[in-house]
Amino acid sequence: NAGVMQNPRHLVRRRGQEARLRCSPMKGHSHVYWYRQLPEEGLKFMVYLQKENIIDESGMPKERFSAEFPKEGPSILRIQQVVRGDSAAYFCASSPGLAGVYNEQFFGPGTRLTVL
Amino acid sequence: AQSVAQPEDQVNVAEGNPLTVKCTYSVSGNPYLFWYVQYPNRGLQFLLKYITGDNLVKGSYGFEAEFNKSQTSFHLKKPSALVSDSALYFCAVRPRNSNQAGTALIFGKGTTLSVSS
């Protein structure tokens, strides 16, 4: 069973360009989370999605950032008009579609975004 | 505001010695508690979690953690450190009173563990 997959692993963009980060959850997982890790900081929650639904986007900036998890295909985190402050590692995690406390999240290797 | 504190940016220990990585939290109720490890250029790997029951939780790679309700702490421990344990360790919590399955984790800033041979 393959783990959580993210691509690309490294992404370089110039200011004003768009960045698209992809996440394929583990097989059988229907819950996806996106986190951002700034240099020398812990991970900060951005958004939580289930198939075709955004459940909690309280950690995502109101402008330029969007996320989706379509019925088919990977989850996408999209950053429009990137700025240097967007440079960070973006991690995706997934968990099984189980309610309750046994909500161990499995993390992908991350996408390191560098904005020039 | 709910938060997780890891008071030490770095912990240095010699191989074979016991190690402790500290974590305290400020979250209402009794949250679920987790430890993750991150190796360079890799994603986070789950080590262990506390849900309920025995305050001492055993996890992967010989690690264990002790939940202390009165001190709101969840320190990570290992009786005998290995050089290969050198990595970045994150403590995380999930509020217990959440009514949503799959609520996100709240992470500490991380502690770099360096084990010397």
mmCIF file of C-alpha atoms in Angstrom:
data_model
loop_
_atom_site.group_PDB
_atom_site.id
_atom_site.type_symbol
_atom_site.label_atom_id
_atom_site.label_comp_id
_atom_site.label_asym_id
_atom_site.label_seq_id
_atom_site.Cartn_x
_atom_site.Cartn_y
_atom_site.Cartn_z
ATOM 1 C CA ASN A 1 0.000 0.000 0.000
ATOM 2 C CA ALA A 2 1.679 3.154 -1.185
ATOM 3 C CA GLY A 3 1.863 6.000 1.249
ATOM 4 C CA VAL A 4 0.666 9.543 0.753
ATOM 5 C CA MET A 5 2.174 10.902 -2.440
ATOM 6 C CA GLN A 6 2.879 14.523 -3.215
ATOM 7 C CA ASN A 7 4.201 16.127 -6.336
ATOM 8 C CA PRO A 8 6.190 17.920 -7.246
ATOM 9 C CA ARG A 9 8.692 17.520 -4.444
ATOM 10 C CA HIS A 10 10.294 20.832 -5.259
ATOM 11 C CA LEU A 11 8.662 23.756 -7.021
ATOM 12 C CA VAL A 12 10.214 27.060 -7.973
ATOM 13 C CA ARG A 13 8.034 29.975 -8.994
ATOM 14 C CA ARG A 14 8.586 33.644 -9.663
ATOM 15 C CA ARG A 15 6.511 36.233 -7.884
ATOM 16 C CA GLY A 16 3.086 36.538 -9.469
ATOM 17 C CA GLN A 17 3.003 33.042 -10.903
ATOM 18 C CA GLU A 18 0.661 30.261 -9.848
ATOM 19 C CA ALA A 19 1.675 27.195 -7.860
ATOM 20 C CA ARG A 20 -0.247 23.913 -7.963
ATOM 21 C CA LEU A 21 0.566 21.267 -5.405
ATOM 22 C CA ARG A 22 -0.858 17.759 -5.708
ATOM 23 C CA CYS A 23 -1.593 15.166 -3.082
ATOM 24 C CA SER A 24 -2.728 11.585 -3.569
ATOM 25 C CA PRO A 25 -3.930 10.116 -0.267
ATOM 26 C CA MET A 26 -3.319 6.586 0.847
ATOM 27 C CA LYS A 27 -5.575 4.001 -0.703
ATOM 28 C CA GLY A 28 -8.878 3.908 1.086
ATOM 29 C CA HIS A 29 -8.421 7.305 2.727
ATOM 30 C CA SER A 30 -11.045 9.905 1.996
ATOM 31 C CA HIS A 31 -9.877 12.642 4.383
ATOM 32 C CA VAL A 32 -7.108 15.004 3.314
ATOM 33 C CA TYR A 33 -5.381 17.758 5.262
ATOM 34 C CA TRP A 34 -2.947 20.401 4.095
ATOM 35 C CA TYR A 35 -0.342 21.908 6.408
ATOM 36 C CA ARG A 36 2.304 24.559 5.855
ATOM 37 C CA GLN A 37 5.703 24.517 7.506
ATOM 38 C CA LEU A 38 7.577 27.797 7.527
ATOM 39 C CA PRO A 39 11.316 27.756 8.239
ATOM 40 C CA GLU A 40 12.064 26.842 11.852
ATOM 41 C CA GLU A 41 8.396 26.532 12.702
ATOM 42 C CA GLY A 42 6.004 23.703 13.300
ATOM 43 C CA LEU A 43 3.313 22.674 10.898
ATOM 44 C CA LYS A 44 0.286 24.926 10.693
ATOM 45 C CA PHE A 45 -3.058 23.565 9.610
ATOM 46 C CA MET A 46 -4.491 25.074 6.451
ATOM 47 C CA VAL A 47 -7.465 23.092 5.206
ATOM 48 C CA TYR A 48 -9.300 19.808 5.681
ATOM 49 C CA LEU A 49 -11.203 18.183 2.850
ATOM 50 C CA GLN A 50 -13.249 15.133 2.171
ATOM 51 C CA LYS A 51 -14.125 13.983 -1.299
ATOM 52 C CA GLU A 52 -15.662 16.957 -3.128
ATOM 53 C CA ASN A 53 -16.147 18.927 0.100
ATOM 54 C CA ILE A 54 -14.155 21.444 2.078
ATOM 55 C CA ILE A 55 -14.825 20.687 5.744
ATOM 56 C CA ASP A 56 -12.585 23.214 7.480
ATOM 57 C CA GLU A 57 -10.570 25.953 5.811
ATOM 58 C CA SER A 58 -10.000 28.040 8.903
ATOM 59 C CA GLY A 59 -6.230 27.942 8.529
ATOM 60 C CA MET A 60 -6.071 28.985 4.922
ATOM 61 C CA PRO A 61 -5.434 32.591 3.884
ATOM 62 C CA LYS A 62 -8.586 34.169 2.509
ATOM 63 C CA GLU A 63 -6.948 35.382 -0.665
ATOM 64 C CA ARG A 64 -4.909 33.620 -3.352
ATOM 65 C CA PHE A 65 -5.185 30.169 -1.753
ATOM 66 C CA SER A 66 -7.693 27.503 -2.686
ATOM 67 C CA ALA A 67 -7.995 23.753 -2.319
ATOM 68 C CA GLU A 68 -10.043 20.992 -3.846
ATOM 69 C CA PHE A 69 -10.419 17.251 -3.584
ATOM 70 C CA PRO A 70 -12.420 16.074 -6.578
ATOM 71 C CA LYS A 71 -14.280 12.818 -6.840
ATOM 72 C CA GLU A 72 -11.556 11.499 -9.091
ATOM 73 C CA GLY A 73 -7.910 12.413 -8.868
ATOM 74 C CA PRO A 74 -5.640 14.006 -6.313
ATOM 75 C CA SER A 75 -6.260 16.877 -3.972
ATOM 76 C CA ILE A 76 -4.912 20.170 -5.272
ATOM 77 C CA LEU A 77 -3.649 23.129 -3.281
ATOM 78 C CA ARG A 78 -3.510 26.159 -5.522
ATOM 79 C CA ILE A 79 -1.692 29.378 -4.763
ATOM 80 C CA GLN A 80 -2.287 32.245 -7.140
ATOM 81 C CA GLN A 81 0.051 35.206 -7.610
ATOM 82 C CA VAL A 82 2.674 33.772 -5.296
ATOM 83 C CA VAL A 83 4.768 36.053 -3.097
ATOM 84 C CA ARG A 84 8.093 35.393 -1.374
ATOM 85 C CA GLY A 85 6.289 34.791 1.927
ATOM 86 C CA ASP A 86 4.628 31.745 0.401
ATOM 87 C CA SER A 87 7.989 29.965 0.331
ATOM 88 C CA ALA A 88 7.571 27.001 2.647
ATOM 89 C CA ALA A 89 7.151 23.256 2.793
ATOM 90 C CA TYR A 90 3.586 22.174 2.187
ATOM 91 C CA PHE A 91 2.589 18.822 3.619
ATOM 92 C CA CYS A 92 -0.435 16.768 2.855
ATOM 93 C CA ALA A 93 -1.804 14.153 5.236
ATOM 94 C CA SER A 94 -4.623 11.648 4.908
ATOM 95 C CA SER A 95 -6.671 9.524 7.245
ATOM 96 C CA PRO A 96 -9.346 6.860 6.849
ATOM 97 C CA GLY A 97 -12.948 7.961 6.656
ATOM 98 C CA LEU A 98 -13.623 6.841 10.225
ATOM 99 C CA ALA A 99 -15.363 8.940 12.806
ATOM 100 C CA GLY A 100 -14.033 9.055 16.322
ATOM 101 C CA VAL A 101 -10.693 9.244 17.970
ATOM 102 C CA TYR A 102 -8.535 6.864 15.975
ATOM 103 C CA ASN A 103 -7.566 9.520 13.539
ATOM 104 C CA GLU A 104 -3.930 8.885 12.888
ATOM 105 C CA GLN A 105 -2.841 11.069 10.028
ATOM 106 C CA PHE A 106 -0.321 9.788 7.526
ATOM 107 C CA PHE A 107 1.896 12.434 6.002
ATOM 108 C CA GLY A 108 3.377 12.774 2.560
ATOM 109 C CA PRO A 109 6.989 13.842 1.879
ATOM 110 C CA GLY A 110 5.960 17.435 1.244
ATOM 111 C CA THR A 111 6.385 19.943 -1.556
ATOM 112 C CA ARG A 112 9.017 22.581 -1.014
ATOM 113 C CA LEU A 113 7.932 25.781 -2.698
ATOM 114 C CA THR A 114 10.489 28.463 -3.389
ATOM 115 C CA VAL A 115 9.332 31.830 -4.672
ATOM 116 C CA LEU A 116 12.024 33.903 -6.336
ATOM 117 C CA ALA B 1 -5.705 30.140 22.237
ATOM 118 C CA GLN B 2 -4.894 26.471 22.048
ATOM 119 C CA SER B 3 -1.206 25.765 21.750
ATOM 120 C CA VAL B 4 1.563 23.232 22.097
ATOM 121 C CA ALA B 5 4.944 24.152 23.535
ATOM 122 C CA GLN B 6 8.226 22.378 23.002
ATOM 123 C CA PRO B 7 10.538 24.436 25.213
ATOM 124 C CA GLU B 8 13.801 23.116 23.808
ATOM 125 C CA ASP B 9 14.853 23.896 20.255
ATOM 126 C CA GLN B 10 17.582 21.277 20.471
ATOM 127 C CA VAL B 11 18.423 18.314 22.689
ATOM 128 C CA ASN B 12 21.894 16.756 22.628
ATOM 129 C CA VAL B 13 22.586 13.329 24.080
ATOM 130 C CA ALA B 14 25.311 10.732 23.769
ATOM 131 C CA GLU B 15 24.526 7.380 22.221
ATOM 132 C CA GLY B 16 23.402 4.892 24.822
ATOM 133 C CA ASN B 17 22.142 7.541 27.215
ATOM 134 C CA PRO B 18 18.464 8.110 27.967
ATOM 135 C CA LEU B 19 16.731 10.956 26.173
ATOM 136 C CA THR B 20 13.749 13.159 26.936
ATOM 137 C CA VAL B 21 12.051 15.590 24.580
ATOM 138 C CA LYS B 22 9.600 17.827 26.407
ATOM 139 C CA CYS B 23 6.097 18.838 25.394
ATOM 140 C CA THR B 24 3.400 20.755 27.218
ATOM 141 C CA TYR B 25 0.038 21.839 25.909
ATOM 142 C CA SER B 26 -2.660 24.373 26.544
ATOM 143 C CA VAL B 27 -5.850 22.856 25.194
ATOM 144 C CA SER B 28 -9.265 22.656 26.802
ATOM 145 C CA GLY B 29 -10.313 19.286 28.105
ATOM 146 C CA ASN B 30 -8.141 16.234 27.694
ATOM 147 C CA PRO B 31 -6.867 16.200 24.140
ATOM 148 C CA TYR B 32 -5.511 13.321 22.157
ATOM 149 C CA LEU B 33 -1.713 13.535 22.080
ATOM 150 C CA PHE B 34 0.747 12.536 19.380
ATOM 151 C CA TRP B 35 4.441 12.471 18.603
ATOM 152 C CA TYR B 36 5.819 12.582 15.077
ATOM 153 C CA VAL B 37 9.390 12.448 13.778
ATOM 154 C CA GLN B 38 10.713 14.169 10.675
ATOM 155 C CA TYR B 39 13.928 13.162 8.951
ATOM 156 C CA PRO B 40 15.626 15.604 6.559
ATOM 157 C CA ASN B 41 13.624 16.219 3.403
ATOM 158 C CA ARG B 42 11.013 13.706 4.463
ATOM 159 C CA GLY B 43 7.439 13.864 5.661
ATOM 160 C CA LEU B 44 6.392 13.305 9.237
ATOM 161 C CA GLN B 45 6.284 9.782 10.553
ATOM 162 C CA PHE B 46 3.921 8.781 13.331
ATOM 163 C CA LEU B 47 5.636 7.578 16.517
ATOM 164 C CA LEU B 48 2.922 7.139 19.123
ATOM 165 C CA LYS B 49 -0.314 8.519 20.510
ATOM 166 C CA TYR B 50 -2.214 8.783 23.766
ATOM 167 C CA ILE B 51 -5.956 8.326 23.673
ATOM 168 C CA THR B 52 -6.895 7.010 27.103
ATOM 169 C CA GLY B 53 -5.799 4.507 29.704
ATOM 170 C CA ASP B 54 -2.244 3.927 30.896
ATOM 171 C CA ASN B 55 -0.291 7.159 31.143
ATOM 172 C CA LEU B 56 2.807 5.520 29.659
ATOM 173 C CA VAL B 57 2.447 4.933 25.943
ATOM 174 C CA LYS B 58 4.862 2.806 23.945
ATOM 175 C CA GLY B 59 5.484 3.510 20.296
ATOM 176 C CA SER B 60 7.763 2.842 17.353
ATOM 177 C CA TYR B 61 11.555 2.446 17.463
ATOM 178 C CA GLY B 62 11.661 2.001 21.250
ATOM 179 C CA PHE B 63 10.161 5.390 22.035
ATOM 180 C CA GLU B 64 7.631 5.962 24.771
ATOM 181 C CA ALA B 65 5.808 8.968 26.156
ATOM 182 C CA GLU B 66 4.332 9.776 29.511
ATOM 183 C CA PHE B 67 1.077 11.673 29.843
ATOM 184 C CA ASN B 68 0.813 13.850 32.940
ATOM 185 C CA LYS B 69 -2.608 15.400 33.293
ATOM 186 C CA SER B 70 -1.785 17.723 36.195
ATOM 187 C CA GLN B 71 1.222 19.154 34.387
ATOM 188 C CA THR B 72 -0.440 19.017 30.952
ATOM 189 C CA SER B 73 2.675 17.383 29.602
ATOM 190 C CA PHE B 74 3.450 14.566 27.199
ATOM 191 C CA HIS B 75 7.229 14.115 27.235
ATOM 192 C CA LEU B 76 8.854 11.750 24.754
ATOM 193 C CA LYS B 77 11.435 9.349 26.157
ATOM 194 C CA LYS B 78 13.784 6.578 25.142
ATOM 195 C CA PRO B 79 15.947 4.579 27.557
ATOM 196 C CA SER B 80 18.951 4.317 25.241
ATOM 197 C CA ALA B 81 19.481 6.739 22.352
ATOM 198 C CA LEU B 82 20.853 5.743 18.954
ATOM 199 C CA VAL B 83 22.687 7.960 16.478
ATOM 200 C CA SER B 84 19.944 7.110 13.990
ATOM 201 C CA ASP B 85 17.397 8.749 16.317
ATOM 202 C CA SER B 86 18.799 12.143 15.315
ATOM 203 C CA ALA B 87 15.903 13.997 13.719
ATOM 204 C CA LEU B 88 13.263 16.666 14.282
ATOM 205 C CA TYR B 89 10.504 15.672 16.699
ATOM 206 C CA PHE B 90 7.065 17.222 16.807
ATOM 207 C CA CYS B 91 4.469 17.010 19.535
ATOM 208 C CA ALA B 92 0.858 17.451 18.407
ATOM 209 C CA VAL B 93 -2.578 17.507 19.970
ATOM 210 C CA ARG B 94 -6.137 17.140 18.777
ATOM 211 C CA PRO B 95 -8.891 18.584 20.969
ATOM 212 C CA ARG B 96 -11.062 15.828 22.417
ATOM 213 C CA ASN B 97 -14.256 17.812 22.397
ATOM 214 C CA SER B 98 -14.283 18.261 18.679
ATOM 215 C CA ASN B 99 -17.495 17.069 17.111
ATOM 216 C CA GLN B 100 -15.873 16.467 13.790
ATOM 217 C CA ALA B 101 -14.090 13.378 12.722
ATOM 218 C CA GLY B 102 -10.716 14.182 11.336
ATOM 219 C CA THR B 103 -10.102 17.506 12.973
ATOM 220 C CA ALA B 104 -6.659 18.857 12.324
ATOM 221 C CA LEU B 105 -3.692 18.547 14.609
ATOM 222 C CA ILE B 106 -2.086 21.418 16.501
ATOM 223 C CA PHE B 107 1.694 21.120 16.341
ATOM 224 C CA GLY B 108 4.539 22.381 18.471
ATOM 225 C CA LYS B 109 7.506 24.057 16.799
ATOM 226 C CA GLY B 110 9.606 20.951 16.967
ATOM 227 C CA THR B 111 12.756 19.873 18.809
ATOM 228 C CA THR B 112 15.914 18.803 17.038
ATOM 229 C CA LEU B 113 17.418 15.729 18.649
ATOM 230 C CA SER B 114 21.129 15.204 18.084
ATOM 231 C CA VAL B 115 22.651 11.938 19.252
ATOM 232 C CA SER B 116 26.440 11.773 19.206
ATOM 233 C CA SER B 117 28.477 8.598 18.950
#
